[in-house]
């Protein structure tokens, strides 16, 4: 059985952040979730995660994995020991701050028949990494930066920290690793020397792209990694037929699916499980999270989260679509319109300064500027139902729960508190009174004083 054990219990002191290091995001996705997904794609049958520092903050992001707790920060070998019940079969050891490692590389480690296979990389500046010491071409051991001599520090080949063990070899090594080093920690790297001296088969695989095994220790390193991830995703989408007008200001997450023929304009952020179909235009100045956008739709300078938008729709500028929003085909949602947990059927128009919350709006209905659904009564959210072919005049307040029938008209400036039957005209406003010459009278009174 192939298993992946991800070490995610480090303090991350150099991040200078109150948030656990592995929860910092790359293109809208926490570091730890990048690694979990890579392990799944590589063929891991089970995934374990070792947590420690601020573990309670990490738990909500760990789904379909087994969780183990490292009680003290005593090194990587100690972290692996925290998961002893998990250690059977082929064990891939990963780190929760290494998001760009490709599943194809991890698959090679799984497929290796060695008792221990180490993923290495050659770096022009290997500072901070354990160096690979070889004898007769074969790996002999890893020496950590803190314990390395100047001669060893000159070696360019480094240990990525990613290993694939047969569990028998791993358990054998864990029993023998000691903490007689400058930090007083139990290094998993010591398993290499232990296993080579005990006639276990130890091999290395060198990654052709060292940048994919770079971890994150500082905020600056995080920004470099984000830049690399952004370029990789954007260039792949452009090669597939997506038009990205300015890749330097466009941020697209790894789980987004964008079809050829989509145009993405500058300063656009597309994150989560978003899907955008061909012919649509997104941006500029737009954020989309976990949405589905149909073909030939436009989303301009807007914020969309958890919404479904149909074909040939126009959203924005300055619209906000919140979770639970369903917008069918040929709908127009215009400037400063907010829609939350509502279903707008085809050909609905809500083009100006409107709030639609917990509402169902029938096809061909027009919502005038300044309309709001008053859905919250201080205790619970209530529903508004508007039928087909209705007309809601400007500056109308619909006090839920309320129903507006098919073909009904609501006069501008109305406050509607009762249901409106189909084909009716509803007026819910004070009667206008004009007082002739009132202004002239007031002026005379003022002058007399």
Coordinates of C-alpha atoms in Angstrom, one line a residue:
X1 CA 0.0 0.0 0.0
X2 CA 1.3 3.5 -0.9
X3 CA 1.0 6.0 1.9
X4 CA 2.1 9.7 2.2
X5 CA 3.0 11.2 5.5
X6 CA 3.1 15.0 5.5
X7 CA 5.1 16.8 8.2
X8 CA 3.2 20.0 9.1
X9 CA 4.1 20.6 12.8
X10 CA 6.9 23.2 12.4
X11 CA 6.9 26.5 14.2
X12 CA 7.7 28.6 11.2
X13 CA 9.3 31.2 13.3
X14 CA 10.8 33.2 10.4
X15 CA 7.4 33.8 8.9
X16 CA 6.8 36.2 11.8
X17 CA 3.1 35.4 11.5
X18 CA 0.4 34.4 14.0
X19 CA -0.8 31.9 11.4
X20 CA 0.7 28.4 11.1
X21 CA 3.1 28.3 8.2
X22 CA 1.3 25.6 6.3
X23 CA -1.9 27.7 6.2
X24 CA -0.3 30.5 4.3
X25 CA -1.8 30.6 0.8
X26 CA -0.4 30.3 -2.6
X27 CA -3.0 31.5 -5.2
X28 CA -5.9 31.2 -2.7
X29 CA -5.0 27.7 -1.6
X30 CA -3.2 26.8 1.7
X31 CA 0.3 25.3 1.4
X32 CA -0.8 22.0 3.1
X33 CA -3.6 21.5 0.7
X34 CA -1.3 21.7 -2.3
X35 CA 0.8 18.9 -0.9
X36 CA -2.2 16.7 0.1
X37 CA -3.6 17.0 -3.5
X38 CA -0.2 16.2 -5.0
X39 CA 0.1 13.1 -2.9
X40 CA -3.4 12.0 -4.0
X41 CA -2.6 12.5 -7.6
X42 CA 0.7 10.5 -7.1
X43 CA -1.3 7.5 -6.1
X44 CA -1.3 7.6 -2.3
X45 CA -3.9 5.2 -0.9
X46 CA -3.8 6.9 2.5
X47 CA -2.5 10.2 3.7
X48 CA -1.3 11.1 7.2
X49 CA -0.5 14.6 8.5
X50 CA 1.7 15.3 11.5
X51 CA 0.7 18.5 13.2
X52 CA 2.1 20.3 16.3
X53 CA 2.3 24.0 16.5
X54 CA -1.2 25.6 16.5
X55 CA -2.7 22.2 15.5
X56 CA -6.2 23.3 16.2
X57 CA -6.0 25.9 13.5
X58 CA -4.9 23.4 10.9
X59 CA -7.6 20.7 11.7
X60 CA -10.4 22.4 9.6
X61 CA -8.2 22.1 6.5
X62 CA -7.4 18.4 6.9
X63 CA -10.1 16.3 5.2
X64 CA -9.9 12.6 4.4
X65 CA -6.5 12.3 6.1
X66 CA -5.3 10.7 9.3
X67 CA -4.0 13.2 11.8
X68 CA -1.1 12.7 14.2
X69 CA 0.3 15.1 16.8
X70 CA 3.9 15.8 17.6
X71 CA 3.9 17.0 21.2
X72 CA 7.4 18.5 21.2
X73 CA 9.5 20.0 18.4
X74 CA 12.3 17.4 18.5
X75 CA 13.1 17.1 14.8
X76 CA 11.9 15.3 11.7
X77 CA 12.5 11.8 12.8
X78 CA 10.6 12.5 16.0
X79 CA 7.7 13.8 13.9
X80 CA 7.6 10.6 11.9
X81 CA 7.7 8.6 15.1
X82 CA 4.5 10.4 16.1
X83 CA 2.7 8.4 13.3
X84 CA 4.1 5.0 14.2
X85 CA 0.7 3.2 13.7
X86 CA 0.6 4.6 10.1
X87 CA 4.0 3.2 9.1
X88 CA 3.4 0.1 7.0
X89 CA 3.7 -0.4 3.3
X90 CA 5.5 2.2 1.1
X91 CA 5.8 5.5 3.0
X92 CA 6.4 8.8 1.2
X93 CA 7.5 11.5 3.6
X94 CA 6.7 15.0 2.5
X95 CA 6.6 18.5 4.0
X96 CA 3.6 20.7 4.3
X97 CA 5.4 23.8 3.0
X98 CA 6.5 22.4 -0.4
X99 CA 3.5 23.1 -2.6
X100 CA 5.0 23.0 -6.1
X101 CA 6.3 19.4 -6.1
X102 CA 4.6 17.7 -9.0
X103 CA 2.7 14.4 -8.6
X104 CA 4.7 12.9 -11.4
X105 CA 7.9 13.2 -9.3
X106 CA 6.2 11.7 -6.3
X107 CA 5.0 8.8 -8.4
X108 CA 8.6 8.0 -9.3
X109 CA 9.4 7.7 -5.6
X110 CA 6.5 5.4 -5.0
X111 CA 7.5 3.3 -8.0
X112 CA 11.2 2.9 -6.8
X113 CA 12.1 -0.6 -5.5
X114 CA 14.8 0.7 -3.1
X115 CA 14.3 0.5 0.6
X116 CA 14.9 4.2 0.7
X117 CA 14.7 6.6 -2.2
X118 CA 15.8 10.2 -1.7
X119 CA 14.7 13.1 -3.8
X120 CA 17.7 15.4 -4.4
X121 CA 18.3 18.6 -6.3
X122 CA 21.3 20.7 -7.5
X123 CA 21.1 24.3 -6.4
X124 CA 23.4 27.2 -7.3
X125 CA 23.0 28.5 -3.8
X126 CA 22.4 25.5 -1.5
X127 CA 22.5 27.5 1.8
X128 CA 20.3 26.1 4.4
X129 CA 19.9 22.6 2.9
X130 CA 21.5 19.3 3.9
X131 CA 24.3 18.4 1.5
X132 CA 24.5 15.0 -0.2
X133 CA 27.7 13.2 0.5
X134 CA 28.6 10.4 -2.0
X135 CA 31.3 7.7 -2.0
X136 CA 32.0 6.0 -5.3
X137 CA 29.0 7.7 -6.8
X138 CA 26.6 6.2 -4.2
X139 CA 25.0 8.3 -1.5
X140 CA 26.7 7.8 1.8
X141 CA 24.9 10.3 4.1
X142 CA 23.3 13.8 4.4
X143 CA 25.1 16.5 6.4
X144 CA 22.9 19.4 7.7
X145 CA 24.0 23.0 7.2
X146 CA 24.5 23.5 10.9
X147 CA 26.9 20.5 11.1
X148 CA 28.7 21.0 7.7
X149 CA 32.3 22.0 7.2
X150 CA 33.2 24.6 4.6
X151 CA 34.2 21.8 2.3
X152 CA 30.8 20.1 2.6
X153 CA 29.0 23.5 2.3
X154 CA 30.5 23.8 -1.2
X155 CA 28.6 20.8 -2.4
X156 CA 25.7 21.8 -4.7
X157 CA 23.6 18.6 -4.5
X158 CA 21.1 18.9 -1.6
X159 CA 18.6 16.8 0.1
X160 CA 15.0 18.0 -0.7
X161 CA 13.7 16.3 2.5
X162 CA 11.4 14.1 0.5
X163 CA 11.8 10.3 0.9
X164 CA 10.1 7.1 0.0
X165 CA 10.7 4.3 2.5
X166 CA 9.7 0.7 2.7
X167 CA 8.3 0.6 6.2
X168 CA 10.6 -2.1 7.4
X169 CA 13.6 0.0 6.6
X170 CA 12.0 3.1 8.1
X171 CA 11.2 1.4 11.4
X172 CA 14.7 0.0 11.5
X173 CA 16.2 3.5 11.1
X174 CA 13.9 5.2 13.5
X175 CA 15.0 2.9 16.3
X176 CA 18.6 3.9 15.8
X177 CA 18.5 7.7 15.1
X178 CA 20.1 9.7 17.9
X179 CA 20.2 13.4 18.7
X180 CA 23.9 13.9 19.1
X181 CA 24.1 17.0 16.9
X182 CA 24.3 20.8 17.5
X183 CA 20.5 21.2 17.7
X184 CA 19.9 18.1 19.8
X185 CA 17.2 17.0 17.4
X186 CA 16.4 13.7 15.8
X187 CA 17.1 14.1 12.1
X188 CA 15.3 11.8 9.6
X189 CA 18.3 12.4 7.3
X190 CA 20.4 10.2 9.7
X191 CA 18.4 7.3 8.4
X192 CA 20.4 7.4 5.2
X193 CA 23.7 6.6 6.8
X194 CA 22.1 4.0 9.1
X195 CA 20.5 2.1 6.2
X196 CA 23.5 2.3 3.9
X197 CA 25.7 0.8 6.6
X198 CA 23.1 -2.0 7.2
X199 CA 23.0 -3.2 3.6
X200 CA 19.6 -1.7 2.8
X201 CA 19.2 -0.5 -0.8
X202 CA 19.4 3.3 -0.8
X203 CA 19.0 5.3 -4.0
X204 CA 18.5 8.9 -5.1
X205 CA 16.3 10.5 -7.8
X206 CA 17.4 14.0 -8.8
X207 CA 14.6 16.4 -9.8
X208 CA 15.2 18.1 -13.1
X209 CA 13.5 21.2 -11.8
X210 CA 14.9 22.3 -8.4
X211 CA 12.4 25.0 -8.0
X212 CA 9.6 22.5 -7.4
X213 CA 11.2 21.2 -4.2
X214 CA 11.7 24.6 -2.6
X215 CA 10.0 25.1 0.7
X216 CA 8.8 28.2 2.5
X217 CA 10.5 29.7 5.5
X218 CA 10.0 33.5 5.2
X219 CA 7.4 35.8 3.7
X220 CA 9.8 36.8 1.0
X221 CA 10.2 33.1 0.0
X222 CA 6.5 32.8 0.0
X223 CA 6.2 35.7 -2.5
X224 CA 8.8 34.1 -4.8
X225 CA 6.9 30.8 -4.7
X226 CA 3.6 32.6 -5.5
X227 CA 5.2 34.3 -8.5
X228 CA 6.5 30.9 -9.8
X229 CA 3.1 29.2 -9.3
X230 CA 1.3 32.1 -11.0
X231 CA 3.5 32.0 -14.0
X232 CA 3.3 28.2 -14.4
X233 CA -0.5 28.2 -14.3
X234 CA -1.0 31.3 -16.4
X235 CA 1.4 30.1 -19.1
X236 CA -0.2 26.7 -19.3
X237 CA -3.7 28.3 -19.7
X238 CA -2.4 30.6 -22.4
X239 CA -0.9 27.6 -24.2
X240 CA -4.3 25.9 -24.1
X241 CA -6.1 28.9 -25.8
X242 CA -7.1 31.1 -22.9
X243 CA -6.3 34.8 -23.5
X244 CA -4.7 36.4 -20.4
X245 CA -4.0 40.0 -21.3
X246 CA -1.5 40.7 -18.5
X247 CA -0.2 37.6 -16.8
X248 CA 1.8 39.7 -14.3
X249 CA -1.5 41.0 -12.7
X250 CA -3.6 37.9 -13.1
X251 CA -3.8 35.3 -10.3
X252 CA -5.4 32.0 -11.0
X253 CA -5.6 29.1 -8.6
X254 CA -4.5 25.5 -9.3
X255 CA -8.0 24.1 -9.1
X256 CA -9.7 26.5 -11.5
X257 CA -10.8 25.2 -14.9
X258 CA -10.9 27.7 -17.7
X259 CA -11.8 26.7 -21.2
X260 CA -10.1 27.9 -24.4
X261 CA -11.7 31.1 -25.7
X262 CA -12.1 32.8 -22.3
X263 CA -10.6 36.3 -22.0
X264 CA -9.1 37.2 -18.7
X265 CA -8.4 40.9 -18.2
X266 CA -5.8 42.5 -15.9
X267 CA -6.0 42.6 -12.1
X268 CA -8.2 39.5 -11.9
X269 CA -8.2 36.8 -9.3
X270 CA -9.8 33.4 -10.0
X271 CA -9.5 31.0 -7.1
X272 CA -11.0 27.8 -5.7
X273 CA -13.1 25.3 -7.7
X274 CA -14.1 27.9 -10.3
X275 CA -15.1 26.8 -13.8
X276 CA -15.4 29.3 -16.7
X277 CA -16.8 28.2 -20.0
X278 CA -15.6 29.3 -23.5
X279 CA -16.4 32.8 -24.8
X280 CA -16.7 34.5 -21.5
X281 CA -14.8 37.6 -20.5
X282 CA -13.6 38.1 -16.9
X283 CA -12.3 41.3 -15.5
X284 CA -10.6 43.7 -15.2
X285 CA -10.5 44.2 -11.4
X286 CA -12.5 41.0 -10.6
X287 CA -12.4 38.4 -7.9
X288 CA -14.0 35.0 -8.5
X289 CA -14.0 32.2 -5.9
X290 CA -15.8 28.8 -6.3
X291 CA -18.1 29.9 -9.1
X292 CA -19.3 28.5 -12.3
X293 CA -19.5 31.0 -15.2
X294 CA -21.4 29.9 -18.3
X295 CA -20.3 30.6 -21.9
X296 CA -20.4 34.1 -23.5
X297 CA -20.9 35.8 -20.1
X298 CA -19.0 38.9 -18.9
X299 CA -18.0 39.6 -15.3
X300 CA -16.6 43.1 -15.0
X301 CA -15.0 44.7 -11.9
X302 CA -17.0 42.5 -9.6
X303 CA -16.7 40.1 -6.6
X304 CA -18.2 36.7 -7.0
X305 CA -18.2 33.9 -4.4
X306 CA -20.0 30.6 -4.6
X307 CA -22.3 31.7 -7.4
X308 CA -23.5 30.0 -10.6
X309 CA -23.9 32.2 -13.6
X310 CA -25.5 31.0 -16.8
X311 CA -24.9 31.8 -20.5
X312 CA -24.8 35.2 -22.1
X313 CA -25.1 37.1 -18.8
X314 CA -23.7 40.5 -17.9
X315 CA -22.4 41.0 -14.3
X316 CA -21.1 44.3 -13.2
X317 CA -19.4 46.6 -13.0
X318 CA -19.2 46.7 -9.2
X319 CA -21.6 43.8 -8.6
X320 CA -21.3 41.4 -5.7
X321 CA -22.5 37.8 -6.0
X322 CA -22.5 35.9 -2.7
X323 CA -22.9 32.2 -1.9
X324 CA -26.0 30.4 -3.0
X325 CA -26.7 32.7 -5.9
X326 CA -28.0 31.1 -9.1
X327 CA -28.3 33.2 -12.2
X328 CA -29.8 31.7 -15.3
X329 CA -29.2 32.7 -18.9
X330 CA -29.4 36.2 -20.4
X331 CA -29.5 37.9 -17.0
X332 CA -28.2 41.4 -16.3
X333 CA -26.9 42.3 -12.9
X334 CA -25.5 45.8 -13.0
X335 CA -23.5 48.4 -11.0
X336 CA -23.7 48.2 -7.2
X337 CA -26.1 45.3 -7.1
X338 CA -25.6 42.6 -4.5
X339 CA -27.2 39.2 -4.8
X340 CA -27.1 36.6 -2.0
X341 CA -28.7 33.1 -1.8
X342 CA -31.1 34.0 -4.6
X343 CA -32.3 32.5 -7.9
X344 CA -32.7 34.8 -10.8
X345 CA -34.4 33.1 -13.7
X346 CA -33.6 33.9 -17.4
X347 CA -33.8 37.5 -18.7
X348 CA -34.1 39.1 -15.3
X349 CA -32.7 42.6 -15.1
X350 CA -31.4 44.2 -11.9
X351 CA -29.1 46.9 -13.2
X352 CA -28.6 49.5 -10.5
X353 CA -28.1 49.9 -6.7
X354 CA -30.1 46.9 -5.6
X355 CA -29.9 44.2 -2.9
X356 CA -31.5 40.8 -3.6
X357 CA -31.2 38.4 -0.6
X358 CA -33.0 35.1 -0.2
X359 CA -35.1 35.8 -3.2
X360 CA -36.6 33.9 -6.2
X361 CA -37.2 36.1 -9.2
X362 CA -39.1 34.8 -12.2
X363 CA -38.1 35.2 -15.8
X364 CA -38.3 38.5 -17.7
X365 CA -38.8 40.4 -14.5
X366 CA -37.3 43.9 -14.2
X367 CA -36.0 45.2 -10.8
X368 CA -35.7 48.9 -10.6
X369 CA -32.9 50.9 -9.2
X370 CA -32.7 51.1 -5.4
X371 CA -34.8 48.0 -4.8
X372 CA -34.1 46.0 -1.7
X373 CA -35.4 42.8 -0.3
X374 CA -35.8 43.3 3.5
X375 CA -35.0 39.6 4.3
X376 CA -33.9 39.8 7.9
X377 CA -36.4 40.4 10.7
X378 CA -33.8 40.4 13.5
X379 CA -34.3 36.7 14.2
X380 CA -34.3 34.8 10.9
X381 CA -33.9 35.3 7.1
X382 CA -37.2 35.3 5.1
X383 CA -37.9 34.6 1.5
X384 CA -39.1 37.0 -1.2
X385 CA -40.8 35.5 -4.3
X386 CA -41.3 37.5 -7.4
X387 CA -43.1 36.0 -10.4
X388 CA -42.6 36.2 -14.1
X389 CA -42.8 39.4 -16.2
X390 CA -43.1 41.5 -13.1
X391 CA -42.0 45.1 -12.8
X392 CA -40.6 46.4 -9.5
X393 CA -40.3 50.2 -9.5
X394 CA -37.3 52.1 -8.3
X395 CA -36.6 52.6 -4.6
X396 CA -38.9 49.8 -3.5
X397 CA -38.6 47.9 -0.2
X398 CA -40.0 44.4 -0.3
X399 CA -40.5 43.3 3.3
X400 CA -40.1 39.5 3.5
X401 CA -41.8 37.1 3.6
X402 CA -43.7 38.4 0.7
X403 CA -44.9 37.2 -2.8
X404 CA -45.3 39.3 -5.9
X405 CA -47.4 37.6 -8.6
X406 CA -46.8 37.1 -12.3
X407 CA -47.2 40.3 -14.4
X408 CA -47.6 42.4 -11.3
X409 CA -46.4 46.1 -11.1
X410 CA -45.0 47.7 -8.0
X411 CA -44.9 51.5 -8.1
X412 CA -41.7 53.3 -7.4
X413 CA -41.0 54.3 -3.8
X414 CA -43.2 51.6 -2.4
X415 CA -42.8 49.6 0.8
X416 CA -44.5 46.3 0.2
X417 CA -45.5 44.3 3.3
X418 CA -48.3 42.2 1.9
X419 CA -48.5 39.8 -1.1
X420 CA -49.3 41.3 -4.5
X421 CA -51.7 39.2 -6.7
X422 CA -50.8 38.5 -10.3
X423 CA -51.6 41.3 -12.8
X424 CA -52.1 43.8 -9.9
X425 CA -50.6 47.3 -9.4
X426 CA -49.3 47.7 -5.9
X427 CA -48.6 51.2 -4.3
X428 CA -47.2 51.4 -0.8
X429 CA -46.3 55.0 -0.4
X430 CA -47.6 58.2 1.2
X431 CA -49.8 60.4 -0.9
X432 CA -48.1 63.5 -2.4
X433 CA -49.2 66.9 -1.1
X434 CA -48.3 70.2 -2.8
X435 CA -48.6 73.4 -0.7
X436 CA -48.9 76.3 -3.1
X437 CA -46.6 79.3 -2.4
X438 CA -45.3 77.7 0.8
X439 CA -41.7 78.8 0.0
X440 CA -42.7 82.4 -0.6
X441 CA -44.6 82.5 2.7
X442 CA -41.6 81.1 4.6
X443 CA -39.3 83.7 3.1
X444 CA -41.6 86.6 4.1
X445 CA -41.9 85.3 7.7
X446 CA -38.1 85.1 7.8
X447 CA -37.7 88.6 6.5
X448 CA -40.1 90.0 9.1
X449 CA -38.0 88.6 11.9

